[in-house]
mmCIF file of C-alpha atoms in Angstrom:
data_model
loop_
_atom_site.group_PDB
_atom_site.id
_atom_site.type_symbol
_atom_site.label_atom_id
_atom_site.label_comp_id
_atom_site.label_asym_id
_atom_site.label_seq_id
_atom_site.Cartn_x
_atom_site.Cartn_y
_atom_site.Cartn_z
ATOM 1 C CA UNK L 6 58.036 170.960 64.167
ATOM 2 C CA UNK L 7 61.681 171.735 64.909
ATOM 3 C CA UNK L 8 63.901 174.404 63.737
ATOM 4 C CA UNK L 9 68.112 174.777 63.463
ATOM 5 C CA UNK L 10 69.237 178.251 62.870
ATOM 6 C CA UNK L 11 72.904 178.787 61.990
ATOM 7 C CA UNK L 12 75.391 181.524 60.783
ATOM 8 C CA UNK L 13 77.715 181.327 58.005
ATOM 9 C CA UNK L 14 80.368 183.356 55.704
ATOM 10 C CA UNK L 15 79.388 182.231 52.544
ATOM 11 C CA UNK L 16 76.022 182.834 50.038
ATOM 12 C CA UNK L 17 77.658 181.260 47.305
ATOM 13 C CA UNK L 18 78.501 178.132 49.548
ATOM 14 C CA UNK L 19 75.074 178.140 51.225
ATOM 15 C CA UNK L 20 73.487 178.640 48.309
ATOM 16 C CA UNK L 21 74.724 176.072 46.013
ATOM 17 C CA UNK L 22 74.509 173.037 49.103
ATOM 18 C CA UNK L 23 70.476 174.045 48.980
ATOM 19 C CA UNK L 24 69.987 173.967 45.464
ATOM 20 C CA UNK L 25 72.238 172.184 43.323
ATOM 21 C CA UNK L 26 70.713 168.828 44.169
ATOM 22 C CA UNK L 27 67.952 167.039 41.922
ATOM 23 C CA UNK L 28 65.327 166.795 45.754
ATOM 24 C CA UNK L 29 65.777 170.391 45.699
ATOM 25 C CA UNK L 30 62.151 172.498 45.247
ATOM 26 C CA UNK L 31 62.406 176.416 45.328
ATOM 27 C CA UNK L 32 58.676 177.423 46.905
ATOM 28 C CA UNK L 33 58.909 181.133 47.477
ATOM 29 C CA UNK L 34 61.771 184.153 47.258
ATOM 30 C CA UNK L 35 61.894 187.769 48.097
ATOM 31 C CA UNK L 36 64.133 190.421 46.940
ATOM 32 C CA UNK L 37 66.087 188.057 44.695
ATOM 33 C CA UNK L 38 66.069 186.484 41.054
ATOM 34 C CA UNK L 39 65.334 183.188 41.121
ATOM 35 C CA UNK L 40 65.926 182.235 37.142
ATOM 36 C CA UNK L 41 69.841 181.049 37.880
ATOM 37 C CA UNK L 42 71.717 180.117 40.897
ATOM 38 C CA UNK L 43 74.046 182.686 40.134
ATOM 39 C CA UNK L 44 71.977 185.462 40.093
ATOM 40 C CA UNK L 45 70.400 184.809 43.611
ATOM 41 C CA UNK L 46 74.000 184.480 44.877
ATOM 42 C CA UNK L 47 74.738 187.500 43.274
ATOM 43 C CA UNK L 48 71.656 189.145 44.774
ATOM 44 C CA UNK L 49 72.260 188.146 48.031
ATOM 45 C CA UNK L 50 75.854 189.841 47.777
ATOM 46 C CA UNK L 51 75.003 192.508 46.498
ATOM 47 C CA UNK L 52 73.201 193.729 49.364
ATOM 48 C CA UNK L 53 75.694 192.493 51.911
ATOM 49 C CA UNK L 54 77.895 195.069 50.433
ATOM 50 C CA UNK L 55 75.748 197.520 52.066
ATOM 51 C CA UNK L 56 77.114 196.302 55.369
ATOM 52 C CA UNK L 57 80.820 194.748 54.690
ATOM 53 C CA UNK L 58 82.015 195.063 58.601
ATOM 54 C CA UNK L 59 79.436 192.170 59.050
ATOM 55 C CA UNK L 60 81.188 188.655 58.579
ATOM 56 C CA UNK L 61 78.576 186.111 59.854
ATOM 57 C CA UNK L 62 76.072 187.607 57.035
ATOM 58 C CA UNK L 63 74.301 184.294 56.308
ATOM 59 C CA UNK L 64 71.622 183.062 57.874
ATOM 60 C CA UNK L 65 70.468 179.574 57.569
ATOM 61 C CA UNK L 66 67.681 177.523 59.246
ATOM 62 C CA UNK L 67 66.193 174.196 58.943
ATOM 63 C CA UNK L 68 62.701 173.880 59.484
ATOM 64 C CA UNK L 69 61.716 169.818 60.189
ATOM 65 C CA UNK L 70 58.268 168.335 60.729
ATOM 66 C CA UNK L 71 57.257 164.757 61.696
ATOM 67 C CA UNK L 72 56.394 162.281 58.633
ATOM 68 C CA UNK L 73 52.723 161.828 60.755
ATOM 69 C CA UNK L 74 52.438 165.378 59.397
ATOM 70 C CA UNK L 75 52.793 164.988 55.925
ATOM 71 C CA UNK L 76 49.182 165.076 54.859
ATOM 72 C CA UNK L 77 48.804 168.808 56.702
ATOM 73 C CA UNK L 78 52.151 170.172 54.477
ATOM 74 C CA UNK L 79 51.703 170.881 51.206
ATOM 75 C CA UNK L 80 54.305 173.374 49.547
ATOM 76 C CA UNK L 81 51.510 176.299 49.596
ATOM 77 C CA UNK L 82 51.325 175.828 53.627
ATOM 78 C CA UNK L 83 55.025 175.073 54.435
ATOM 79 C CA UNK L 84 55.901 178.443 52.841
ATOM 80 C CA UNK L 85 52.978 180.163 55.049
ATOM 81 C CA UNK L 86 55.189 178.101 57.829
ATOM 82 C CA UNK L 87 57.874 179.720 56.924
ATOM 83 C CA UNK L 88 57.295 183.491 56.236
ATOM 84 C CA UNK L 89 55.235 183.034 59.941
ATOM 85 C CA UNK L 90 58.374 181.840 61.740
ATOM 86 C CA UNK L 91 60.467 184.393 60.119
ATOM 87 C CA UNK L 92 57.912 187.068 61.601
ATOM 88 C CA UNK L 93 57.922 185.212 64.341
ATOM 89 C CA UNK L 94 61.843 185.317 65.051
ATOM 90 C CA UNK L 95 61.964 189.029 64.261
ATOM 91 C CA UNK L 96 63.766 188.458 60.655
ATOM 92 C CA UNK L 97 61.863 190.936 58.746
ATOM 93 C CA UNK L 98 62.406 193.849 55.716
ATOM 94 C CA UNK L 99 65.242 191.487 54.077
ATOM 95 C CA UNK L 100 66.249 189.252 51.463
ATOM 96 C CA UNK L 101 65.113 185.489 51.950
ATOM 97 C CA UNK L 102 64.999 182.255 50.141
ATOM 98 C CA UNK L 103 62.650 178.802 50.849
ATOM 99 C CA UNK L 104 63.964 175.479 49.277
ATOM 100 C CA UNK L 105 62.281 171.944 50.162
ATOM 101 C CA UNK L 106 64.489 168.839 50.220
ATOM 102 C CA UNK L 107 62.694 165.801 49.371
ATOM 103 C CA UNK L 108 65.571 163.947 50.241
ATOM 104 C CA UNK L 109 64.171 162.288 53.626
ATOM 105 C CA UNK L 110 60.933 160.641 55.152
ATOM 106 C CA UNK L 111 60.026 163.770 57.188
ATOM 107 C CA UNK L 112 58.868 167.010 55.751
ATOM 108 C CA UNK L 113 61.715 169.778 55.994
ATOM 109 C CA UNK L 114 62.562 172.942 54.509
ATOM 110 C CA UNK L 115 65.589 175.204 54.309
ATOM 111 C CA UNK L 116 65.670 179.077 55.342
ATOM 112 C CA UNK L 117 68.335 181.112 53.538
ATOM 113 C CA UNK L 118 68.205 185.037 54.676
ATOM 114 C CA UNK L 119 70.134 188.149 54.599
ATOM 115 C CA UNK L 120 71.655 189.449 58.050
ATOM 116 C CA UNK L 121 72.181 192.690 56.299
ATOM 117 C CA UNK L 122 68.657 194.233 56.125
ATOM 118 C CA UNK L 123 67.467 196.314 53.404
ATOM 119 C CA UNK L 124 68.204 199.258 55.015
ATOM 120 C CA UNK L 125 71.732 198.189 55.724
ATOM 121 C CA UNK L 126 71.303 197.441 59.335
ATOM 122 C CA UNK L 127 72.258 193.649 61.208
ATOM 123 C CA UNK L 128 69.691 191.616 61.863
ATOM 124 C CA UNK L 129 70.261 190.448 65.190
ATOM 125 C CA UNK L 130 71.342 186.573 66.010
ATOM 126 C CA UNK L 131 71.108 187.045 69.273
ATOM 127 C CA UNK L 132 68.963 184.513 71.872
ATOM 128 C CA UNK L 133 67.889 183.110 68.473
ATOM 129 C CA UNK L 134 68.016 179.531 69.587
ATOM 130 C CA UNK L 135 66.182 180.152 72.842
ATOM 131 C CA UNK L 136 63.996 182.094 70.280
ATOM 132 C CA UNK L 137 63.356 179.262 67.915
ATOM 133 C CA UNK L 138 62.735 176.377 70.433
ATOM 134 C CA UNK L 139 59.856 179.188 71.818
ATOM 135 C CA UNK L 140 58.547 179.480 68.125
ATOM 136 C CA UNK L 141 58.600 176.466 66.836
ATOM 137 C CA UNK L 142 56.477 175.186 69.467
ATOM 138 C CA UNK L 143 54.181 178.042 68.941
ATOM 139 C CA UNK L 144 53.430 176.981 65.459
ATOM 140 C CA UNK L 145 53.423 173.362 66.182
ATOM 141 C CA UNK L 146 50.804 173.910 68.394
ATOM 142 C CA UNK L 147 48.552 176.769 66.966
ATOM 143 C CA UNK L 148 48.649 174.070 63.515
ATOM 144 C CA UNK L 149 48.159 171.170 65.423
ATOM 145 C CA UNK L 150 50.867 169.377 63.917
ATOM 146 C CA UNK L 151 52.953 166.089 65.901
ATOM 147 C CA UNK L 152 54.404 166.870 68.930
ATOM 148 C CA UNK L 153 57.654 165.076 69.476
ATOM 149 C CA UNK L 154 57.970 162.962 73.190
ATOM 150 C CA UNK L 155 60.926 164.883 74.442
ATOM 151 C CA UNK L 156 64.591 164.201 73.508
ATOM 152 C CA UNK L 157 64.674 160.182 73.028
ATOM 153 C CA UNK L 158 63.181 160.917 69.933
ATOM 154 C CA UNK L 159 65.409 163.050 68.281
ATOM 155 C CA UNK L 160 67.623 160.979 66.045
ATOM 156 C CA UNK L 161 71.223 161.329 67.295
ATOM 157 C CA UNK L 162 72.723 159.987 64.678
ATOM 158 C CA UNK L 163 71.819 163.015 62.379
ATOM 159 C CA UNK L 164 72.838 165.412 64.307
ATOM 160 C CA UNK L 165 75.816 167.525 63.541
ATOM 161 C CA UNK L 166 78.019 170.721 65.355
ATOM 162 C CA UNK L 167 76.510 171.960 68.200
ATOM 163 C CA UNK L 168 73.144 169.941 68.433
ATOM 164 C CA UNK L 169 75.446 166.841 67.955
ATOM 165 C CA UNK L 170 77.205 167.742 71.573
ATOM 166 C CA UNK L 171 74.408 169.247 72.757
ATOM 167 C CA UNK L 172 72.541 165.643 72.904
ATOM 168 C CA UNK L 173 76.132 164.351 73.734
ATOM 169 C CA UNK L 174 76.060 166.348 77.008
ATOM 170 C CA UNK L 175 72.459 165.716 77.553
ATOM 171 C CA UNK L 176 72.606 161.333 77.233
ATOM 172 C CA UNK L 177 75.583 161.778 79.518
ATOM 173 C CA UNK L 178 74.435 163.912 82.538
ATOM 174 C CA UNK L 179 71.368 162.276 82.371
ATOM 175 C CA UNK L 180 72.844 158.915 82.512
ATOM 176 C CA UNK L 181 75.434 159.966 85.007
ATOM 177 C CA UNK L 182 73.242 161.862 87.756
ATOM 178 C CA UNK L 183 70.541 159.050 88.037
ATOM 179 C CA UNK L 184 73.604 157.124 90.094
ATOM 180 C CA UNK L 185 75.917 159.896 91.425
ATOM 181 C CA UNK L 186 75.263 160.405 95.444
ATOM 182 C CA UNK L 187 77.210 163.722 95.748
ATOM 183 C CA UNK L 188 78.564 166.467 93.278
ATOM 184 C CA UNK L 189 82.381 165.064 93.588
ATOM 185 C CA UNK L 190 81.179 161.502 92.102
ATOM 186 C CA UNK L 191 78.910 163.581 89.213
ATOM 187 C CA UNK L 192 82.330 165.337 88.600
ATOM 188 C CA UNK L 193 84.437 162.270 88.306
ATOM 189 C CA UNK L 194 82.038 160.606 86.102
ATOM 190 C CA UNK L 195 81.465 163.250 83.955
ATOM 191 C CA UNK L 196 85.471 163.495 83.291
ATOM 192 C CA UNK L 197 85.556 160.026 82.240
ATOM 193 C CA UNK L 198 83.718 161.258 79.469
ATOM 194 C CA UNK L 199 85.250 164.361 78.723
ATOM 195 C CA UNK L 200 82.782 167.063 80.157
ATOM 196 C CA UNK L 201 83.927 169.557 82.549
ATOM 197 C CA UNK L 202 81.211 170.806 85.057
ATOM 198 C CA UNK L 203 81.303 174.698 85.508
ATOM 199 C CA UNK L 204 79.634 176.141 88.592
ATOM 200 C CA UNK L 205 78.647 179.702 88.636
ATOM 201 C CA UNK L 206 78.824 181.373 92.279
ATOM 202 C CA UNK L 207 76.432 184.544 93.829
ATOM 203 C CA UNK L 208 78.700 187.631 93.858
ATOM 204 C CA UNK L 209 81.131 187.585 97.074
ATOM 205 C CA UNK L 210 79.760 184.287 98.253
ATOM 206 C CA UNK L 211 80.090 180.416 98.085
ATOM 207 C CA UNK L 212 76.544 179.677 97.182
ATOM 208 C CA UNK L 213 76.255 178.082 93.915
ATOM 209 C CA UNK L 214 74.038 180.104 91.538
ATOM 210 C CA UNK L 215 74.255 178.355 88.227
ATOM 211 C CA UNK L 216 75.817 175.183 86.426
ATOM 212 C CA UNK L 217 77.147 175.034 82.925
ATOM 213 C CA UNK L 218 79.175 172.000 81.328
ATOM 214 C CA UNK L 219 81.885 172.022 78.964
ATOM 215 C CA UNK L 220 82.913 169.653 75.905
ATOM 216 C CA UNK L 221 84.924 169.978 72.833
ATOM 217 C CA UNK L 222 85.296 173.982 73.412
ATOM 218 C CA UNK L 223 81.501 173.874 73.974
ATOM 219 C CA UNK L 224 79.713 175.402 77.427
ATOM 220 C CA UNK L 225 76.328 175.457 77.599
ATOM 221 C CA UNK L 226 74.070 176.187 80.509
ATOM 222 C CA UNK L 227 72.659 173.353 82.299
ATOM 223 C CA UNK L 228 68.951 174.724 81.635
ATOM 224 C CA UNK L 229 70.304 175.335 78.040
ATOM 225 C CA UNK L 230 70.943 171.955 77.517
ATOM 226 C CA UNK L 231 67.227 170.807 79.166
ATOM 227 C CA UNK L 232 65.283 172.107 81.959
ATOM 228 C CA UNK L 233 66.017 168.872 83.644
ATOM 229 C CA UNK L 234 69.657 169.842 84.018
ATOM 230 C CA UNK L 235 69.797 173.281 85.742
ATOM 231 C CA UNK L 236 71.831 173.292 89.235
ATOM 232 C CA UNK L 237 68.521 172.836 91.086
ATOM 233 C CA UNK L 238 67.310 169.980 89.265
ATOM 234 C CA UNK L 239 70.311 168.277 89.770
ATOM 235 C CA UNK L 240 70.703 168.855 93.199
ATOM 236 C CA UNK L 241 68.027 167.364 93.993
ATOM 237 C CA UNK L 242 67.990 163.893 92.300
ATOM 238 C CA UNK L 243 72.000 163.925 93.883
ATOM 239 C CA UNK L 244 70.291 164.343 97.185
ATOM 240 C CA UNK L 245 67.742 161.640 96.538
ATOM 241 C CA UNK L 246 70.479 159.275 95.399
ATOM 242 C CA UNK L 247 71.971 159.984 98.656
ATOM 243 C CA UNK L 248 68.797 159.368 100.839
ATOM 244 C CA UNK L 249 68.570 156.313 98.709
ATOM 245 C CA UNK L 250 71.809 154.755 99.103
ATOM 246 C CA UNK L 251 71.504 155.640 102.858
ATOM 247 C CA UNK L 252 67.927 154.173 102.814
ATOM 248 C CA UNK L 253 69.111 150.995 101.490
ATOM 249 C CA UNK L 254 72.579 150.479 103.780
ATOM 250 C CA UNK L 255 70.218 150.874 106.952
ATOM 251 C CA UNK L 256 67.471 148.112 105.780
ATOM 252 C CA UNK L 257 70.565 145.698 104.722
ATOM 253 C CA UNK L 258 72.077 146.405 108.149
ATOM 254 C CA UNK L 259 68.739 145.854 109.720
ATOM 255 C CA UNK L 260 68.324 142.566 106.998
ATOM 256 C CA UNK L 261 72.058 141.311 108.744
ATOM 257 C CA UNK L 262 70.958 141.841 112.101
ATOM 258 C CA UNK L 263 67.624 139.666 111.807
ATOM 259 C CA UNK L 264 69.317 136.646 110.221
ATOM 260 C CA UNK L 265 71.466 136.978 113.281
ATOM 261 C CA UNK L 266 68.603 136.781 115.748
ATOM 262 C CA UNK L 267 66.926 134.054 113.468
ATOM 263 C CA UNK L 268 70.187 131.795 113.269
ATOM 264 C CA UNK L 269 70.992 132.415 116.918
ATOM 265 C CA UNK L 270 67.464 131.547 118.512
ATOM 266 C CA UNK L 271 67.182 127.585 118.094
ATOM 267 C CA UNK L 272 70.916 127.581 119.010
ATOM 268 C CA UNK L 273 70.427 129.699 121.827
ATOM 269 C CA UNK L 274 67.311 127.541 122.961
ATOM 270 C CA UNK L 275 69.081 124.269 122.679
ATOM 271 C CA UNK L 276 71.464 125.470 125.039
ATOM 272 C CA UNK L 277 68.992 126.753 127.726
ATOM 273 C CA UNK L 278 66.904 122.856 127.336
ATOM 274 C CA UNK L 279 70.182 121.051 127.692
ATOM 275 C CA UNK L 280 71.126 123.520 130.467
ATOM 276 C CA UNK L 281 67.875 122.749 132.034
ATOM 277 C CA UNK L 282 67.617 119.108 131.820
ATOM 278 C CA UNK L 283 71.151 118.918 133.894
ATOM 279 C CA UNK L 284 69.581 121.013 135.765
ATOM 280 C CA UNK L 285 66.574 118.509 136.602
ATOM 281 C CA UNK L 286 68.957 115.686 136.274
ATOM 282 C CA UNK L 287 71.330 117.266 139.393
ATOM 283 C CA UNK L 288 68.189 117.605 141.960
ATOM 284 C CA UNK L 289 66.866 114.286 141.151
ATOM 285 C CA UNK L 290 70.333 112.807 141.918
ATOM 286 C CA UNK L 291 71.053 115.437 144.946
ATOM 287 C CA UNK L 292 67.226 114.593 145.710
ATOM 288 C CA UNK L 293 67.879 110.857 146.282
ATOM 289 C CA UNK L 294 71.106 110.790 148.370
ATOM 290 C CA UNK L 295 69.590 112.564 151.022
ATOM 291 C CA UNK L 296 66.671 109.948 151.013
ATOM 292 C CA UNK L 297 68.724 107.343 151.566
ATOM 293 C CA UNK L 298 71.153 109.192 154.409
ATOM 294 C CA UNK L 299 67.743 110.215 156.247
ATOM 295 C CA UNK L 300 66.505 106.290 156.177
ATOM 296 C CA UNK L 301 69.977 105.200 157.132
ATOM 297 C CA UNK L 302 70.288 107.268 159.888
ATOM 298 C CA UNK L 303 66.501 105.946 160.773
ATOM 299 C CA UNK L 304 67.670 102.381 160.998
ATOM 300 C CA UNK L 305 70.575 103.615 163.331
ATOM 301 C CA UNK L 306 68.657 104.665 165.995
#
């Protein structure tokens, strides 16, 4: 199970993309009409009214399950689903709406809600996507529904806004800090994709604290983006790319440097036998001469 929470301007908007559509299923409402579409638009306006200095008064989320789940999710249980993750993310005592799509393969249902309570008060957005990710695996495991194998799963394709970059960042940091051997060559590669590294520094000093990267007017926190990405994570598969590369220079040198020796021996003892054999040769002959000028001088006397 996976959730995408977003903020928007617009009920009527909202509203309409969710349920003018033939897939479209309403499975449970409070504090609204439900007879027209524009009676729950009007409902929904109504009590934004009560808070008008609130723009972003729309709240929308996505709720997405794998198709291995579709025996566990009938429309009785995904609205449990939903009404538990709302409790869940703190988005109580307002106005809400739960449509199903049956528009793809997977299971998935869409979250309209109020940000203007019923007692005229905001309902906070804030850490709500740190908030869902916690949540939604909450729920996936308590119901024991599939577990997706990390991000090469997630159809990129799909994706949209912010989750579209987000992956964006994630493919390329990935890609580019299994070879980068120092931060300057992760920066460099990076910019040949567009993404600007951001480094966030202890106060008064030059130790890094944090990493964030940039990308179409998006920053995210490295950790934001995947636990795999925070500064110290990083760091340390730089480092090992540097051991690596070092690793690997000193066995080639060492590779060089026995061919060397290998090529050099034979030649090296050809030259001692041949040196050696005019050696032998050279006594023999000195060997002989004085021989003969001992028996010569013999026959003299």
């Amino acid at each position: 199970m996976i959730g995408k929470v977003k903020t928007g301007k617009s009920f009527a908007g909202c509203i309409r993309y969710n349920l003018e559509r033939d897939e479209a299923t309403i499975l449970h409402a409070e504090g609204i009409r439900i007879d027209s579409i524009p009676h729950i638009i009007n409902d929904f306006n109504m009590q934004r009214k009560m808070n008008p200095e609130l723009g972003q008064a729309v709240g929308h989320i996505v709720l997405s399950w794998s198709v291995h789940d579709k025996d566990k999710l009938s429309p009785d249980a995904m609205s449990a689903n939903a009404k538990e993750y709302l409790q869940k993310m703190k988005i109580a005592d307002t106005q809400f709406l739960v449509v199903q799509h049956h528009d793809r393969e997977h299971p998935h249902i869409h979250i309209v809600y109020n940000r203007v309570s019923n007692e005229a008060k905001t309902i906070s957005d804030q850490y709500q996507r740190r908030r869902n990710a916690e949540v939604c695996k909450q729920l996936t495991l308590k119901h024991g529904y599939h577990m997706a194998q990390g991000k090469a799963q997630v159809n990129r394709p799909r994706l949209t806004g912010t989750d579209k970059i987000k992956y964006q960042l994630y493919d390329a940091i990935k890609e580019t800090s299994a070879a980068a051997r120092s931060w300057k060559e992760l920066e460099g590669l990076l910019k040949q994709r567009d993404i600007e590294i951001n480094y966030k520094y202890k106060s008064g000093a030059t130790e890094i604290q944090g990493i964030s990267f940039s990308k179409d007017g998006l920053k995210l926190k490295g950790s934001e983006i995947d636990r795999s990405l925070s500064y110290g994570k990083l760091n340390q598969q730089i480092e090992y790319n540097h051991r690596k590369e070092k690793s690997q220079q000193q066995n080639q040198q060492t590779f060089e440097q026995g061919e060397i020796e290998v090529i050099a021996e034979p030649i090296l003892s050809k030259l001692l036998n041949a040196s050696g054999y005019e050696e032998a040769v050279d006594f023999r002959f000195l060997k002989r001469k004085k021989t003969k000028h001992t028996i010569s001088q013999g026959r003299s006397l």
